């Protein structure tokens, strides 16, 4: 499959995004699903593991960008006075981020929650009241559920007999067709809105939505 075919394939499976071309070329990747695979992203928390996760979710390197109003309308989202603008960036474009980094944040937050005793004093996600933290976790689980069922991975898991078990053992080392994640990260770095990491503040003249969308 060539680059044009890759792009046509991605466009057929995605809504419009300014980063869509960064997802190609597609590539074949065999997942390492061995039960005790020593990935840097798994296991009891430690500084090396935290640094690895931060390379995936750190907003200082992959964060917000601006979308012009003409492109914003392609997202099938409501555009009105409550839509957040980057008022000092490229003529008031609209504030936006990419879904993949929210999904990775959610996965990381669920991971941190499973080691809550370690992260309660280390992660900013645990500065909220306990009931809000619980809602945050449930939100993340629900977002990832929707993502997994939306993508409906049809990769084929085969099975083997192993000496220590009487039941078939799944082989999770499955070949997948993957988007170019590094390309998406590079796109995000190149399009970061230069707002110096300071959270945007609601202008005094904006009333705001009655409830979050």
CSV table of C-alpha atoms in Angstrom, one decimal:
chain,number,residue,atom,x,y,z
A,1,UNK,CA,0.0,0.0,0.0
A,2,UNK,CA,1.4,3.4,-0.9
A,3,UNK,CA,1.1,6.8,0.9
A,4,UNK,CA,-2.0,7.8,-1.2
A,5,UNK,CA,-3.7,4.6,-0.3
A,6,UNK,CA,-2.8,4.9,3.3
A,7,UNK,CA,-4.3,8.4,3.4
A,8,UNK,CA,-7.5,7.3,1.6
A,9,UNK,CA,-7.8,4.5,4.2
A,10,UNK,CA,-7.4,6.8,7.2
A,11,UNK,CA,-9.8,9.4,5.8
A,12,UNK,CA,-12.4,6.7,5.3
A,13,UNK,CA,-12.2,5.8,9.0
A,14,UNK,CA,-11.9,9.2,10.5
A,15,UNK,CA,-13.7,12.5,10.8
A,16,UNK,CA,-11.8,15.5,9.5
A,17,UNK,CA,-8.7,16.5,11.5
A,18,UNK,CA,-5.9,18.9,10.7
A,19,UNK,CA,-3.5,16.2,11.9
A,20,UNK,CA,-4.9,13.4,9.7
A,21,UNK,CA,-1.9,13.3,7.3
A,22,UNK,CA,0.5,13.0,10.2
A,23,UNK,CA,-1.0,9.5,10.9
A,24,UNK,CA,0.6,8.1,7.7
A,25,UNK,CA,2.4,6.0,6.6
A,26,UNK,CA,0.6,3.1,8.1
A,27,UNK,CA,2.8,0.3,9.4
A,28,UNK,CA,2.6,-3.3,10.5
A,29,UNK,CA,3.3,-3.8,14.2
A,30,UNK,CA,3.2,-7.0,16.2
A,31,UNK,CA,1.9,-6.3,19.7
A,32,UNK,CA,3.9,-7.8,22.5
A,33,UNK,CA,1.1,-9.4,24.5
A,34,UNK,CA,3.3,-11.9,26.5
A,35,UNK,CA,1.8,-11.9,30.0
A,36,UNK,CA,5.0,-10.9,31.8
A,37,UNK,CA,6.5,-8.7,29.0
A,38,UNK,CA,8.8,-6.2,30.9
A,39,UNK,CA,7.4,-3.0,29.3
A,40,UNK,CA,8.7,0.3,30.9
A,41,UNK,CA,5.0,1.3,31.0
A,42,UNK,CA,3.8,-1.4,33.4
A,43,UNK,CA,4.5,-2.7,36.9
A,44,UNK,CA,4.9,-1.0,40.3
A,45,UNK,CA,5.5,2.8,40.0
A,46,UNK,CA,9.0,4.2,39.8
A,47,UNK,CA,10.6,7.3,38.4
A,48,UNK,CA,11.7,5.7,35.1
A,49,UNK,CA,8.1,4.5,34.5
A,50,UNK,CA,6.7,7.9,35.3
A,51,UNK,CA,9.1,9.6,32.9
A,52,UNK,CA,8.1,7.1,30.2
A,53,UNK,CA,4.4,7.9,30.7
A,54,UNK,CA,5.1,11.6,30.7
A,55,UNK,CA,6.6,11.3,27.2
A,56,UNK,CA,3.1,10.2,26.1
A,57,UNK,CA,0.9,12.7,28.0
A,58,UNK,CA,3.0,15.7,28.9
A,59,UNK,CA,1.2,18.8,27.6
A,60,UNK,CA,4.4,20.8,27.5
A,61,UNK,CA,5.4,18.9,24.4
A,62,UNK,CA,2.1,17.9,22.9
A,63,UNK,CA,-0.8,20.2,23.6
A,64,UNK,CA,-3.2,22.8,22.3
A,65,UNK,CA,-3.3,24.2,18.8
A,66,UNK,CA,-5.6,26.7,17.0
A,67,UNK,CA,-8.3,25.9,14.5
A,68,UNK,CA,-9.7,28.6,12.1
A,69,UNK,CA,-13.5,29.0,12.1
A,70,UNK,CA,-13.8,27.6,8.6
A,71,UNK,CA,-12.2,24.3,9.7
A,72,UNK,CA,-14.0,24.3,13.1
A,73,UNK,CA,-17.3,23.9,11.2
A,74,UNK,CA,-16.0,20.7,9.7
A,75,UNK,CA,-15.9,19.1,13.1
A,76,UNK,CA,-19.8,19.1,13.5
A,77,UNK,CA,-19.4,21.0,16.8
A,78,UNK,CA,-21.4,24.0,18.0
A,79,UNK,CA,-19.7,27.3,17.3
A,80,UNK,CA,-20.9,30.2,19.4
A,81,UNK,CA,-19.9,32.7,22.0
A,82,UNK,CA,-19.1,30.0,24.5
A,83,UNK,CA,-16.5,28.3,22.2
A,84,UNK,CA,-13.0,28.9,23.6
A,85,UNK,CA,-10.7,31.0,21.5
A,86,UNK,CA,-7.0,31.4,21.5
A,87,UNK,CA,-7.5,35.1,21.4
A,88,UNK,CA,-3.9,36.1,21.2
A,89,UNK,CA,-2.9,33.4,18.8
A,90,UNK,CA,-3.2,33.7,15.0
A,91,UNK,CA,-6.1,36.0,14.9
A,92,UNK,CA,-8.4,34.3,17.4
A,93,UNK,CA,-8.4,30.7,16.3
A,94,UNK,CA,-10.3,28.2,18.4
A,95,UNK,CA,-8.6,26.2,21.2
A,96,UNK,CA,-8.3,22.5,20.4
A,97,UNK,CA,-6.4,19.4,21.4
A,98,UNK,CA,-6.2,15.9,19.9
A,99,UNK,CA,-8.2,13.0,21.2
A,100,UNK,CA,-5.3,10.5,21.4
A,101,UNK,CA,-3.6,12.5,24.2
A,102,UNK,CA,-6.8,12.7,26.2
A,103,UNK,CA,-7.1,8.9,25.8
A,104,UNK,CA,-3.5,8.3,26.9
A,105,UNK,CA,-4.1,10.7,29.9
A,106,UNK,CA,-7.1,8.5,30.8
A,107,UNK,CA,-5.2,5.3,30.6
A,108,UNK,CA,-2.4,6.8,32.7
A,109,UNK,CA,-4.8,8.1,35.3
A,110,UNK,CA,-6.5,4.7,35.6
A,111,UNK,CA,-3.0,3.2,36.0
A,112,UNK,CA,-2.2,5.8,38.7
A,113,UNK,CA,-5.5,5.0,40.5
A,114,UNK,CA,-4.5,1.4,40.8
A,115,UNK,CA,-1.5,2.6,42.7
A,116,UNK,CA,-3.3,5.4,44.5
A,117,UNK,CA,-1.3,5.2,47.7
A,118,UNK,CA,1.8,6.1,45.7
A,119,UNK,CA,0.3,8.8,43.5
A,120,UNK,CA,-2.0,10.6,46.0
A,121,UNK,CA,0.9,12.9,47.0
A,122,UNK,CA,2.6,12.9,43.6
A,123,UNK,CA,0.0,13.3,40.8
A,124,UNK,CA,-2.0,16.6,40.3
A,125,UNK,CA,-5.0,14.4,39.4
A,126,UNK,CA,-5.5,13.5,43.0
A,127,UNK,CA,-5.7,17.1,44.3
A,128,UNK,CA,-9.5,17.0,43.7
A,129,UNK,CA,-11.9,15.7,46.4
A,130,UNK,CA,-12.2,11.9,46.5
A,131,UNK,CA,-15.7,11.9,44.9
A,132,UNK,CA,-14.4,14.0,42.0
A,133,UNK,CA,-11.4,11.7,41.6
A,134,UNK,CA,-13.9,8.7,41.4
A,135,UNK,CA,-15.9,10.5,38.8
A,136,UNK,CA,-12.7,11.2,36.9
A,137,UNK,CA,-11.8,7.5,36.9
A,138,UNK,CA,-15.2,6.4,35.8
A,139,UNK,CA,-15.2,9.1,33.0
A,140,UNK,CA,-11.9,7.7,31.8
A,141,UNK,CA,-13.1,4.1,31.8
A,142,UNK,CA,-16.2,5.1,29.9
A,143,UNK,CA,-14.2,7.1,27.3
A,144,UNK,CA,-11.9,4.2,26.7
A,145,UNK,CA,-14.8,1.8,26.4
A,146,UNK,CA,-16.4,4.0,23.8
A,147,UNK,CA,-13.0,4.2,21.9
A,148,UNK,CA,-12.4,0.4,22.0
A,149,UNK,CA,-15.9,-0.4,20.8
A,150,UNK,CA,-15.7,2.3,18.1
A,151,UNK,CA,-12.5,0.9,16.7
A,152,UNK,CA,-13.6,-2.7,17.1
A,153,UNK,CA,-10.2,-4.3,16.6
A,154,UNK,CA,-10.6,-7.5,14.5
A,155,UNK,CA,-7.1,-8.7,14.9
A,156,UNK,CA,-7.0,-12.5,15.3
A,157,UNK,CA,-5.9,-14.1,18.5
A,158,UNK,CA,-4.7,-17.7,18.1
A,159,UNK,CA,-4.2,-20.3,20.9
A,160,UNK,CA,-1.5,-22.7,22.0
A,161,UNK,CA,-1.3,-25.6,24.4
A,162,UNK,CA,1.2,-24.9,27.2
A,163,UNK,CA,2.6,-27.5,29.6
A,164,UNK,CA,1.3,-25.9,32.9
A,165,UNK,CA,-2.4,-25.5,31.7
A,166,UNK,CA,-5.1,-27.8,30.5
A,167,UNK,CA,-7.0,-25.0,28.7
A,168,UNK,CA,-5.8,-23.3,25.5
A,169,UNK,CA,-3.5,-20.2,26.1
A,170,UNK,CA,-4.2,-17.1,24.0
A,171,UNK,CA,-1.3,-15.7,21.9
A,172,UNK,CA,-1.7,-12.0,22.3
A,173,UNK,CA,1.3,-11.3,20.1
A,174,UNK,CA,-1.0,-10.2,17.2
A,175,UNK,CA,0.0,-8.3,14.1
A,176,UNK,CA,-1.8,-4.9,13.7
A,177,UNK,CA,-1.9,-2.1,11.1
A,178,UNK,CA,-0.9,1.0,13.1
A,179,UNK,CA,-1.0,4.7,12.5
A,180,UNK,CA,2.1,6.8,12.7
A,181,UNK,CA,1.9,7.8,16.4
A,182,UNK,CA,5.3,9.5,16.3
A,183,UNK,CA,4.1,11.5,13.3
A,184,UNK,CA,1.1,12.7,15.3
A,185,UNK,CA,3.3,13.7,18.2
A,186,UNK,CA,5.6,15.6,15.9
A,187,UNK,CA,2.6,17.4,14.3
A,188,UNK,CA,1.4,18.4,17.8
A,189,UNK,CA,4.8,19.8,18.7
A,190,UNK,CA,4.9,21.8,15.5
A,191,UNK,CA,1.5,23.2,16.0
A,192,UNK,CA,1.5,23.9,19.7
A,193,UNK,CA,-0.2,27.2,20.5
A,194,UNK,CA,2.3,29.5,22.2
A,195,UNK,CA,0.3,30.4,25.3
A,196,UNK,CA,3.2,29.7,27.7
A,197,UNK,CA,1.4,26.9,29.5
A,198,UNK,CA,-0.8,29.3,31.3
A,199,UNK,CA,-4.4,28.0,31.5
A,200,UNK,CA,-6.8,30.0,29.5
A,201,UNK,CA,-9.1,32.2,31.6
A,202,UNK,CA,-12.8,32.8,30.7
A,203,UNK,CA,-13.3,36.4,29.5
A,204,UNK,CA,-15.5,38.5,31.7
A,205,UNK,CA,-18.1,39.0,29.0
A,206,UNK,CA,-18.7,35.2,28.4
A,207,UNK,CA,-21.5,33.7,30.4
A,208,UNK,CA,-20.6,30.1,29.7
A,209,UNK,CA,-22.7,27.0,29.2
A,210,UNK,CA,-25.1,26.0,32.0
A,211,UNK,CA,-23.6,22.6,32.1
A,212,UNK,CA,-20.4,21.1,30.6
A,213,UNK,CA,-21.0,19.4,27.2
